[in-house]
Short mmCIF file of N, CA, C and O and ligand atoms in Angstrom, two decimals:
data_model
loop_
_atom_site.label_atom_id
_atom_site.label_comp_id
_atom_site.label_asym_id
_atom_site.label_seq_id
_atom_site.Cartn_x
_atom_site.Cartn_y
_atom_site.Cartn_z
N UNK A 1 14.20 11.61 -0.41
CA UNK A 1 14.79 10.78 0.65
C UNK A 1 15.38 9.51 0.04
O UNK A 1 16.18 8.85 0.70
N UNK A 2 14.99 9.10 -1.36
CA UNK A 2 14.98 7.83 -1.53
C UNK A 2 14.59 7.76 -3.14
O UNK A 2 13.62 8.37 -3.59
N UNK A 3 15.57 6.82 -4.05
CA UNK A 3 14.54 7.10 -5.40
C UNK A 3 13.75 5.65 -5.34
O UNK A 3 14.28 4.60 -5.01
N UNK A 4 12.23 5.84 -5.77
CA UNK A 4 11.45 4.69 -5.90
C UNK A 4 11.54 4.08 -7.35
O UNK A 4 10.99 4.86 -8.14
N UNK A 5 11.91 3.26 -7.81
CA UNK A 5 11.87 2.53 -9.07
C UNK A 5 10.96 1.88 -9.19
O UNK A 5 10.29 1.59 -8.20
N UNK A 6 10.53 1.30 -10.85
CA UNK A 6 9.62 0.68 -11.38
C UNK A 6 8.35 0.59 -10.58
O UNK A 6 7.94 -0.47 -10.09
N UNK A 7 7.50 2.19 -10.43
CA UNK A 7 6.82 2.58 -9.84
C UNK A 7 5.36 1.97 -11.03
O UNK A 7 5.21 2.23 -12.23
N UNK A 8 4.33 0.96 -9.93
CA UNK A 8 3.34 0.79 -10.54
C UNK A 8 2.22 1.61 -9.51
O UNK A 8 2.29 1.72 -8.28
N UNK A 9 0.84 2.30 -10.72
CA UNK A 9 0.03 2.87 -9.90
C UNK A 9 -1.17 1.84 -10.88
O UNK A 9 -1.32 1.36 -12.00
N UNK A 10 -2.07 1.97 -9.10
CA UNK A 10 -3.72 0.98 -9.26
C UNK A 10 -4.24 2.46 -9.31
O UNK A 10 -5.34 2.42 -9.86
N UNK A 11 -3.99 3.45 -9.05
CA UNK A 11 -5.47 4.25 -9.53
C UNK A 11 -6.54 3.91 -10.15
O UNK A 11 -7.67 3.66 -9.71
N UNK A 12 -6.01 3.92 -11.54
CA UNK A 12 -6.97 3.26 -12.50
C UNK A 12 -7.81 2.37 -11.81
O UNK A 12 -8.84 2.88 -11.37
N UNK A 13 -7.63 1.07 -11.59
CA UNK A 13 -8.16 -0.19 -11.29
C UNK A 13 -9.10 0.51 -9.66
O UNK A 13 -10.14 -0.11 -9.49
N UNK A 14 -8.92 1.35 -8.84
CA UNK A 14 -8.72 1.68 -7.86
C UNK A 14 -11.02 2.14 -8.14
O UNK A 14 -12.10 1.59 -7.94
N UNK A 15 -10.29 3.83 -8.84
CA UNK A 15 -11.15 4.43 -9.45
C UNK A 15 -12.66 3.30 -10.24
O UNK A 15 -13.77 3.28 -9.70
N UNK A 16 -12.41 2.71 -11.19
CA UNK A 16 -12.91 1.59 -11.70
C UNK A 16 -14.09 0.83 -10.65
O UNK A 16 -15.29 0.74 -10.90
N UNK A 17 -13.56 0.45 -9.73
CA UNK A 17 -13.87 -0.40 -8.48
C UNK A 17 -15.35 0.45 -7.91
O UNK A 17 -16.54 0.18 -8.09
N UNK A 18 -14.50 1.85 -6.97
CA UNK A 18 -15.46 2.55 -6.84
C UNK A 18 -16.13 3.20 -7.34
O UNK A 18 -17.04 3.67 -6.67
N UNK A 19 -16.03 3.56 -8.77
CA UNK A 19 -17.32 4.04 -9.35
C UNK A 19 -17.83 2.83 -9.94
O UNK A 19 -17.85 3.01 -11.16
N UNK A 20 -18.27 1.65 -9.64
CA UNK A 20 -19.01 0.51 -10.11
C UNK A 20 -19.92 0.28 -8.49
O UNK A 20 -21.07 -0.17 -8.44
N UNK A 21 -19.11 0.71 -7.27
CA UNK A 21 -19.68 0.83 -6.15
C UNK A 21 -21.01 1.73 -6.36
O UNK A 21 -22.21 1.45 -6.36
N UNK A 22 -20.30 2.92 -6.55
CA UNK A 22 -21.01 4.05 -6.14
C UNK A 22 -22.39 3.89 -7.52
O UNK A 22 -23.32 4.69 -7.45
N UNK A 23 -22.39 3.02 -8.49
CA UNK A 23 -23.22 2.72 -9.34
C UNK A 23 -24.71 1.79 -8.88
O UNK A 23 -25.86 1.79 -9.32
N UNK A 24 -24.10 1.16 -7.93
CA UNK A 24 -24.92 0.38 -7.55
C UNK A 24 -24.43 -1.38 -7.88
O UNK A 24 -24.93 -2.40 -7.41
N UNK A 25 -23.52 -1.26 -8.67
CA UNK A 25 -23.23 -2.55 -9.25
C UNK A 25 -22.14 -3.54 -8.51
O UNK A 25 -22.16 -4.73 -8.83
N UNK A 26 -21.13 -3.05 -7.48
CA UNK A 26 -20.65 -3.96 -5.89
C UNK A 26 -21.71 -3.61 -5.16
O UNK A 26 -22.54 -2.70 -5.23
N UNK A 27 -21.45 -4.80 -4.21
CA UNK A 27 -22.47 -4.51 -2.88
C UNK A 27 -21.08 -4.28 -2.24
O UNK A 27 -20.00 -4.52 -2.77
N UNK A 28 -21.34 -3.63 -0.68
CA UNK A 28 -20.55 -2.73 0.17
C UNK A 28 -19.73 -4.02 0.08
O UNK A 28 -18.69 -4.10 -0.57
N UNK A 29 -20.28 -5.04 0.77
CA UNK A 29 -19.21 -6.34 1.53
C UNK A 29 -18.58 -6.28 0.69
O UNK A 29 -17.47 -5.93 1.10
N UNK A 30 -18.57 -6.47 -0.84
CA UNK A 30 -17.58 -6.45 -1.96
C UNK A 30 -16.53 -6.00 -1.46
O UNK A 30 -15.75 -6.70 -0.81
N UNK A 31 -16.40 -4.96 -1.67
CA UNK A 31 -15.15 -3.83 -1.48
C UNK A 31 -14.55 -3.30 -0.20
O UNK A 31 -13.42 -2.80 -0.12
N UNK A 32 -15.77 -3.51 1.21
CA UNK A 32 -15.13 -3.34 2.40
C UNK A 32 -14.85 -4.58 2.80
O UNK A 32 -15.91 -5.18 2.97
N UNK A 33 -14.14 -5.09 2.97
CA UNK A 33 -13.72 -6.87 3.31
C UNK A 33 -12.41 -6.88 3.49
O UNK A 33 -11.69 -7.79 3.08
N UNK A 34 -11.79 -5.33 4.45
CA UNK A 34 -10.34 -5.80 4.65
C UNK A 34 -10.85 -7.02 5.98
O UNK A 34 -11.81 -7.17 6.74
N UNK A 35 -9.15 -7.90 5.55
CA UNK A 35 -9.13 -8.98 7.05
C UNK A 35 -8.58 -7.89 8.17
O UNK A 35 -8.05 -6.78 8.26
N UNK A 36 -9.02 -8.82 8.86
CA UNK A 36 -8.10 -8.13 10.76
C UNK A 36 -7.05 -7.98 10.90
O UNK A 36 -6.55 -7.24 11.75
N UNK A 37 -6.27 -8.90 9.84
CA UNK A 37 -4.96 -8.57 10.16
C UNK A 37 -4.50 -6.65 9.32
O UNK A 37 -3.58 -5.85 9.52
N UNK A 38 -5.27 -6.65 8.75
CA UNK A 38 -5.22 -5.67 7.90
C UNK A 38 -5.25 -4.39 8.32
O UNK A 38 -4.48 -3.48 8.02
N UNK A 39 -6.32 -4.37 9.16
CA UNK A 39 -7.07 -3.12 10.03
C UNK A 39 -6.14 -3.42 11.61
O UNK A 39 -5.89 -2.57 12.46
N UNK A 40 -5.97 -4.08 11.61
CA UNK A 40 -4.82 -4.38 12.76
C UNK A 40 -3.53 -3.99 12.31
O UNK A 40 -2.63 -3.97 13.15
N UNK A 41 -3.29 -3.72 11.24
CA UNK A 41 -1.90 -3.09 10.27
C UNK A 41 -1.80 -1.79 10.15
O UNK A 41 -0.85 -1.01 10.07
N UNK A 42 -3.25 -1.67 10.16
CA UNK A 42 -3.52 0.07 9.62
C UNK A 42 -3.77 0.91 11.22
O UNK A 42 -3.78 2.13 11.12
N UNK A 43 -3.94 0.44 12.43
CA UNK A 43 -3.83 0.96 13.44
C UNK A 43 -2.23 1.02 14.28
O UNK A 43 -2.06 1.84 15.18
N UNK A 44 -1.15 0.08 13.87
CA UNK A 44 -0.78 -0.30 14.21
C UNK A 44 0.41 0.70 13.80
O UNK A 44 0.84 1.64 14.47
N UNK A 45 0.91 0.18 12.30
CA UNK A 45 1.76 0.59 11.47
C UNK A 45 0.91 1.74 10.38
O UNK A 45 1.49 2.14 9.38
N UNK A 46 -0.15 2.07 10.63
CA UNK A 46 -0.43 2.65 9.30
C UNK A 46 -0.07 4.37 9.23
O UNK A 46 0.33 4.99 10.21
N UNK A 47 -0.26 4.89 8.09
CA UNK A 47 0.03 5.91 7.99
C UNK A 47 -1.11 6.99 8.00
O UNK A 47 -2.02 6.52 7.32
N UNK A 48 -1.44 8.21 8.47
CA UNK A 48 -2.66 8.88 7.97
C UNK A 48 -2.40 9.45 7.06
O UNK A 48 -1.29 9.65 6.55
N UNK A 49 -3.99 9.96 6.59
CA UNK A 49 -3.46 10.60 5.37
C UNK A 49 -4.45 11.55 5.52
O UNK A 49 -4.98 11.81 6.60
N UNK A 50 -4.80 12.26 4.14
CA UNK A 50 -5.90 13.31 4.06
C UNK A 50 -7.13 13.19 3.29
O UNK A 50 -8.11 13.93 3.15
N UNK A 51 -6.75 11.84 2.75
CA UNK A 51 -7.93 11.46 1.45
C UNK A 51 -9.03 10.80 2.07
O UNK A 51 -8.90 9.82 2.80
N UNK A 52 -10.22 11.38 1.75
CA UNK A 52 -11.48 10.97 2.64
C UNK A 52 -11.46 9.28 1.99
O UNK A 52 -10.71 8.81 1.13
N UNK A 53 -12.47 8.67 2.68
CA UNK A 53 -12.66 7.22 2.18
C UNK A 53 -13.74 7.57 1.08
O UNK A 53 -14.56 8.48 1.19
N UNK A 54 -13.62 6.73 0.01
CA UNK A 54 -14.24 6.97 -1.06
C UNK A 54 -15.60 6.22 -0.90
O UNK A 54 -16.71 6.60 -1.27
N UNK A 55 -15.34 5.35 -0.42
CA UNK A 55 -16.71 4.64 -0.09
C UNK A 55 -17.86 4.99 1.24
O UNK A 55 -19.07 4.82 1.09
N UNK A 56 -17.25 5.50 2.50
CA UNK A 56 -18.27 5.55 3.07
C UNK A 56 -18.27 7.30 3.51
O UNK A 56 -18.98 8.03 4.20
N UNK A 57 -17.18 7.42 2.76
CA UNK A 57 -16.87 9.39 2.60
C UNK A 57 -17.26 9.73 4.21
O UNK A 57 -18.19 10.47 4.50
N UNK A 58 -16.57 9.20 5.01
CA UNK A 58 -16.80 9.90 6.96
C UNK A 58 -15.41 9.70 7.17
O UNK A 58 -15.02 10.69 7.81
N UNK A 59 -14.30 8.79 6.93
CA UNK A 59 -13.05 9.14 7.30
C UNK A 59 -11.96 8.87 6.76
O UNK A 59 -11.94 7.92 5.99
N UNK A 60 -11.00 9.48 6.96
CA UNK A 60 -9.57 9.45 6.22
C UNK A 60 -9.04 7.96 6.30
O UNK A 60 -8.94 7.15 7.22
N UNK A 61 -8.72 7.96 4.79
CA UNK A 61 -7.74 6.51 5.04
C UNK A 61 -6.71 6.56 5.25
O UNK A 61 -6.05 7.60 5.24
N UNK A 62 -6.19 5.12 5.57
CA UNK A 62 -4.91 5.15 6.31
C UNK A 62 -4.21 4.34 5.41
O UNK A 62 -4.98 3.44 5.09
N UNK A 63 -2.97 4.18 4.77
CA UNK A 63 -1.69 3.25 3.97
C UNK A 63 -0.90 2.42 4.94
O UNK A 63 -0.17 2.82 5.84
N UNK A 64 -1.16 1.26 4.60
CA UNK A 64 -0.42 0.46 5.16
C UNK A 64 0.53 0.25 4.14
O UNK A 64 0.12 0.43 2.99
N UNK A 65 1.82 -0.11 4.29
CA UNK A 65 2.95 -0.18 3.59
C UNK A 65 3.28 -1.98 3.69
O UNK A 65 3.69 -2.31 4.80
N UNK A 66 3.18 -2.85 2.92
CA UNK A 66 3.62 -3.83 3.18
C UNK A 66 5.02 -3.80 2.33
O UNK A 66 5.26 -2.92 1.50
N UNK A 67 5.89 -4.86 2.64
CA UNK A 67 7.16 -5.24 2.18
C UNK A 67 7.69 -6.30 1.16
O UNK A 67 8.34 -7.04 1.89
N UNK A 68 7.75 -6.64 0.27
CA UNK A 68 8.25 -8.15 -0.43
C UNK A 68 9.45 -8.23 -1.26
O UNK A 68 10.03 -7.50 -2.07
N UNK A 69 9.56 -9.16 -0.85
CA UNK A 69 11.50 -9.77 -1.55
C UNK A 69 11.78 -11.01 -0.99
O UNK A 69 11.36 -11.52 0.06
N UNK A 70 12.87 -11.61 -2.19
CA UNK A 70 13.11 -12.34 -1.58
C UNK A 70 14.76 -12.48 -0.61
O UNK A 70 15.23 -13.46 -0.04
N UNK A 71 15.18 -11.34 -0.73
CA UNK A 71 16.35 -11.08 0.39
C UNK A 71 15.87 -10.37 1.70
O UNK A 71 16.47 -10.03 2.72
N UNK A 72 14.54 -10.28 1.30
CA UNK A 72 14.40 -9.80 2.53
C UNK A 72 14.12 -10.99 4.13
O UNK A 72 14.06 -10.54 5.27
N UNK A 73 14.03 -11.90 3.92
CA UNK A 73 13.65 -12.92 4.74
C UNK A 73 12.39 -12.63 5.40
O UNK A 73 11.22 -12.60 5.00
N UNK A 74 13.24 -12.35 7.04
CA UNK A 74 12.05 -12.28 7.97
C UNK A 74 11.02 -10.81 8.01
O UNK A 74 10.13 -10.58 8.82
N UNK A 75 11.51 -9.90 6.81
CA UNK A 75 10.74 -8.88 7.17
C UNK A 75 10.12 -9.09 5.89
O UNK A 75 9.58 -8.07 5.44
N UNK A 76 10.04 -10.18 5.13
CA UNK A 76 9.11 -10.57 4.37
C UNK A 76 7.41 -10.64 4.08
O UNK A 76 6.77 -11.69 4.10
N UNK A 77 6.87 -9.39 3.81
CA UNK A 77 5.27 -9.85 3.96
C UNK A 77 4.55 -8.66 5.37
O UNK A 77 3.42 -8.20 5.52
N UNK A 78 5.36 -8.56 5.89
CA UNK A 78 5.58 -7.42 6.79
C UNK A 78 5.34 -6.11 6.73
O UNK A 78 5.87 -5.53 5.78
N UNK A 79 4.63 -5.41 7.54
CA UNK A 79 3.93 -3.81 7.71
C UNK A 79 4.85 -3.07 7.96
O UNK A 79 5.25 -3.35 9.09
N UNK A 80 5.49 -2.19 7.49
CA UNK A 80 6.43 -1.05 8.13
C UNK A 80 5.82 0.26 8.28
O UNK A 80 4.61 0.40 8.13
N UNK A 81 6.35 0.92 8.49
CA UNK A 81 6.53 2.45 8.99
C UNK A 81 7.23 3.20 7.97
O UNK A 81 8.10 2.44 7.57
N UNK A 82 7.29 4.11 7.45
CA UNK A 82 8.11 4.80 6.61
C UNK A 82 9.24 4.89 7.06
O UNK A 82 10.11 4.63 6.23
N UNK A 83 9.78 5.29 8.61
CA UNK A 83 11.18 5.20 8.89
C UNK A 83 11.90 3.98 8.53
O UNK A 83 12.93 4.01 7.86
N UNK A 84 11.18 2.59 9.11
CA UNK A 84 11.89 1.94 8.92
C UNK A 84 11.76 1.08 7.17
O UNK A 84 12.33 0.01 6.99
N UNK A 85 11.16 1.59 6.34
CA UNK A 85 11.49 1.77 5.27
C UNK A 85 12.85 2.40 4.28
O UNK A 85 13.32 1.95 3.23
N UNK A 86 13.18 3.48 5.01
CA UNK A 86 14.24 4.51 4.37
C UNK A 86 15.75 3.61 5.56
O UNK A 86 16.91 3.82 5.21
N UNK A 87 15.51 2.79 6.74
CA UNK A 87 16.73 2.10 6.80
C UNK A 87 16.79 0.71 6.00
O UNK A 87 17.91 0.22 5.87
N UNK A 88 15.63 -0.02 5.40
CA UNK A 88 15.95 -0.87 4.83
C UNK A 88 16.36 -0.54 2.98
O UNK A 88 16.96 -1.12 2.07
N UNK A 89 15.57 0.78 3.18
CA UNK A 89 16.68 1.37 1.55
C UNK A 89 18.18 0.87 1.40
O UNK A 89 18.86 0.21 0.61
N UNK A 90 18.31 1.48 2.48
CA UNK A 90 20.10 1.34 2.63
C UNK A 90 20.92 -0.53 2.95
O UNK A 90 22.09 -0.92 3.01
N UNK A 91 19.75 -1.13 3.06
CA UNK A 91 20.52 -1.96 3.81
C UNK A 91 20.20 -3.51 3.05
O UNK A 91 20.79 -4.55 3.37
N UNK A 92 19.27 -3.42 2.12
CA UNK A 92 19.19 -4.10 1.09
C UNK A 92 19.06 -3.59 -0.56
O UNK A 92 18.82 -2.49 -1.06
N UNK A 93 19.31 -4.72 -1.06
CA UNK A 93 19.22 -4.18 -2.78
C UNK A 93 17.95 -4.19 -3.50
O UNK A 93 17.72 -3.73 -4.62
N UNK A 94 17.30 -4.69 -2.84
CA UNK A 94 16.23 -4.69 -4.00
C UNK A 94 14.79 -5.25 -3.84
O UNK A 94 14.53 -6.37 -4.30
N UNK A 95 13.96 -4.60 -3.27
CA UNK A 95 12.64 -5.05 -2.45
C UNK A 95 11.58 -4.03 -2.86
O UNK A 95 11.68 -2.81 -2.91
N UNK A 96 10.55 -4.80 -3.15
CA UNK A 96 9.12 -4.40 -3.81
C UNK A 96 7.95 -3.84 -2.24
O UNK A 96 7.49 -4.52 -1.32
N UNK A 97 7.81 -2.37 -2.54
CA UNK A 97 6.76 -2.08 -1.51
C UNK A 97 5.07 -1.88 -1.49
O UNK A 97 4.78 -0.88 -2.13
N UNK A 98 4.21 -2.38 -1.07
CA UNK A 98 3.45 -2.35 -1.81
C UNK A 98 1.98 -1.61 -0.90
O UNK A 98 1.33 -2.42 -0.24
N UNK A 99 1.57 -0.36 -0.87
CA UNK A 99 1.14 0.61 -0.53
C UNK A 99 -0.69 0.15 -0.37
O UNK A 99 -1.28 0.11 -1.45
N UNK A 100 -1.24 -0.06 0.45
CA UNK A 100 -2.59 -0.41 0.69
C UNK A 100 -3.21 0.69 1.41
O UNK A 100 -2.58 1.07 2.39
N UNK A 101 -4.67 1.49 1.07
CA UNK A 101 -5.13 2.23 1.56
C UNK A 101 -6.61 1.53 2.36
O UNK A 101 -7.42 0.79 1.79
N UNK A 102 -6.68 1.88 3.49
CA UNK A 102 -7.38 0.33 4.34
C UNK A 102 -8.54 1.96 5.45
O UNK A 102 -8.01 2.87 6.10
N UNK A 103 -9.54 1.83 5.33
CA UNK A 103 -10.39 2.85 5.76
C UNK A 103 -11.13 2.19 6.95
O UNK A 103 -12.06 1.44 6.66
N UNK A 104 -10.73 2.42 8.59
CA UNK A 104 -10.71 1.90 9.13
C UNK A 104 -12.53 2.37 10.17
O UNK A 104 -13.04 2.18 11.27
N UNK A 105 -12.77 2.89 9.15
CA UNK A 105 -14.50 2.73 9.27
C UNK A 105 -15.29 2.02 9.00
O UNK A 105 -16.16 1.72 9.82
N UNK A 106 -15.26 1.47 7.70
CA UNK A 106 -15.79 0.94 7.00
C UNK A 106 -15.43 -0.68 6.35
O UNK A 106 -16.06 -1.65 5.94
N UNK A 107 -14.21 -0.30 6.52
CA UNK A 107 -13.24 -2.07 6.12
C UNK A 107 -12.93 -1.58 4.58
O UNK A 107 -12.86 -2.62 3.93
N UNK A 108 -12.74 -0.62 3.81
CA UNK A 108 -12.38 -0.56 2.46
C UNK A 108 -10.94 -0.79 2.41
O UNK A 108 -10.03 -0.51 3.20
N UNK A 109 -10.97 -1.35 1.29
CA UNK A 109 -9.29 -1.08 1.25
C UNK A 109 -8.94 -1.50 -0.35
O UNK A 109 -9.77 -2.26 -0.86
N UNK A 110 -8.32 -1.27 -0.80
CA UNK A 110 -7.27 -1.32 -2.01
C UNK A 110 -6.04 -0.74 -2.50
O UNK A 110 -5.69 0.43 -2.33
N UNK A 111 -5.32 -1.77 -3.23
CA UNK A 111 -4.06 -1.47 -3.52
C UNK A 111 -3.49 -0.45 -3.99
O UNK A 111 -2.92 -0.87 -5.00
N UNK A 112 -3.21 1.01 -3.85
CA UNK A 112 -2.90 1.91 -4.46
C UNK A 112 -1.61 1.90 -5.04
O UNK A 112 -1.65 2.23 -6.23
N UNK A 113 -0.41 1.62 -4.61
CA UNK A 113 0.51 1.62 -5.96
C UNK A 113 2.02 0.78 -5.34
O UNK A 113 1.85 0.50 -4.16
N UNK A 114 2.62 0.58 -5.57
CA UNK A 114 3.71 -0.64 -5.66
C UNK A 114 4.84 0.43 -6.33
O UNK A 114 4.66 1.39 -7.07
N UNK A 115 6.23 -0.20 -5.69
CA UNK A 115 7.49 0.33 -6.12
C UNK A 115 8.21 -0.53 -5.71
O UNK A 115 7.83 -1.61 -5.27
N UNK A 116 9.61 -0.06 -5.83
CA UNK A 116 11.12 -1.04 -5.62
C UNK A 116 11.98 0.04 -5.18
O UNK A 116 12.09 1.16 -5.69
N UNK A 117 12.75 -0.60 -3.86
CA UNK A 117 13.26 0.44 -3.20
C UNK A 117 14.59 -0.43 -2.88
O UNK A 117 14.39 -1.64 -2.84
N UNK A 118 15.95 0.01 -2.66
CA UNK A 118 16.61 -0.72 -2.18
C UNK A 118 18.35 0.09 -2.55
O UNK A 118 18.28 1.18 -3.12
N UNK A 119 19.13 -0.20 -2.38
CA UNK A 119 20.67 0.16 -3.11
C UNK A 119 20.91 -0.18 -4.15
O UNK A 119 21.79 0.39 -4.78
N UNK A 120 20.35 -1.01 -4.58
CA UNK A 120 21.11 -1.96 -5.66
C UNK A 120 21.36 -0.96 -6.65
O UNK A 120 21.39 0.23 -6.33
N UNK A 121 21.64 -1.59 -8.51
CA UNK A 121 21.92 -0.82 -9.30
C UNK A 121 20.69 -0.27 -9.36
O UNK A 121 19.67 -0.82 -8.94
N UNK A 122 20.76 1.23 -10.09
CA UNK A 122 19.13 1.80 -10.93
C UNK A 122 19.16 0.76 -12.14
O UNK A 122 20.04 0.28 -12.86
N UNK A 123 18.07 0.66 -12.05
CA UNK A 123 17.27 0.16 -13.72
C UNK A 123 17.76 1.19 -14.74
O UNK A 123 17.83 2.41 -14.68
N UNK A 124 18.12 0.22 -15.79
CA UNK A 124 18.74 1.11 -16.82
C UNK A 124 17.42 1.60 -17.87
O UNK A 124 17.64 2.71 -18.37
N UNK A 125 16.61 1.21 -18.13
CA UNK A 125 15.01 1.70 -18.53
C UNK A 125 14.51 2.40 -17.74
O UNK A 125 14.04 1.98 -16.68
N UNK A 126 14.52 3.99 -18.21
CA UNK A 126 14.20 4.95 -17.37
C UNK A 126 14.49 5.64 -16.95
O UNK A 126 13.79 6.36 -16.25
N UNK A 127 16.13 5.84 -17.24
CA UNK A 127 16.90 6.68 -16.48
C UNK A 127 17.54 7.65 -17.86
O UNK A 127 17.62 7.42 -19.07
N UNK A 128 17.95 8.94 -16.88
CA UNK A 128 18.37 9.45 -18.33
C UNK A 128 20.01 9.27 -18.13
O UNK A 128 20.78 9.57 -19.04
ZN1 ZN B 201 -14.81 4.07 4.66
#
């Protein structure tokens, strides 16, 4: 639909987190401590998915998609929807998305992975 550039993934860091949970070594509050606005993001705008919650393993998390740039103004900082993601492809050059998985059981949440979406030129690192 769309090519994503200078694609960063938290797996790693993600993974890390919860198996230090599941060790005994976070306490829950640690790691479940999304804010309201967050879980208010993830009901709102969020996406489902199929991946159980890693932490309290009873329900699927949900991705909230936040937005950042600085052409982007007012949709700056902002929750979207995947649709209206694929019209701001087209309609700006160059904006960082940044993918939060927010488990609306439990309050978990972390950053799963970040990209750059927009018209502008492709990055010349990376391309063949
Ligand atoms: Zn959970």
């Amino acid at each position: 639909m769309w090519s994503q550039r200078r694609v960063v993934d938290y797996g790693l860091a993600e993974r890390a987190v919860v198996h230090s949970r599941r060790a005994g070594r976070t306490l829950r509050g640690e790691v479940c401590d999304a804010q309201s606005y967050l879980l208010r993001a993830a009901r709102r705008f969020g996406g489902p998915t199929e991946r159980l919650c890693p932490v309290c393993e009873k329900e699927n998390v949900t991705n909230v998609t936040d937005v950042h740039g600085d052409s982007l103004r007012r949709h700056a900082g902002q929750a979207k929807v995947t649709s209206e993601l694929a019209v701001m492809a087209h309609d700006y050059d160059e904006f960082r998305v940044y993918v939060v998985e927010v488990c609306q059981g439990c309050s978990w949440n972390h950053l799963t992975v970040s990209y750059v979406l927009g018209n502008g030129p492709p990055d010349l690192v990376g391309q063949a």
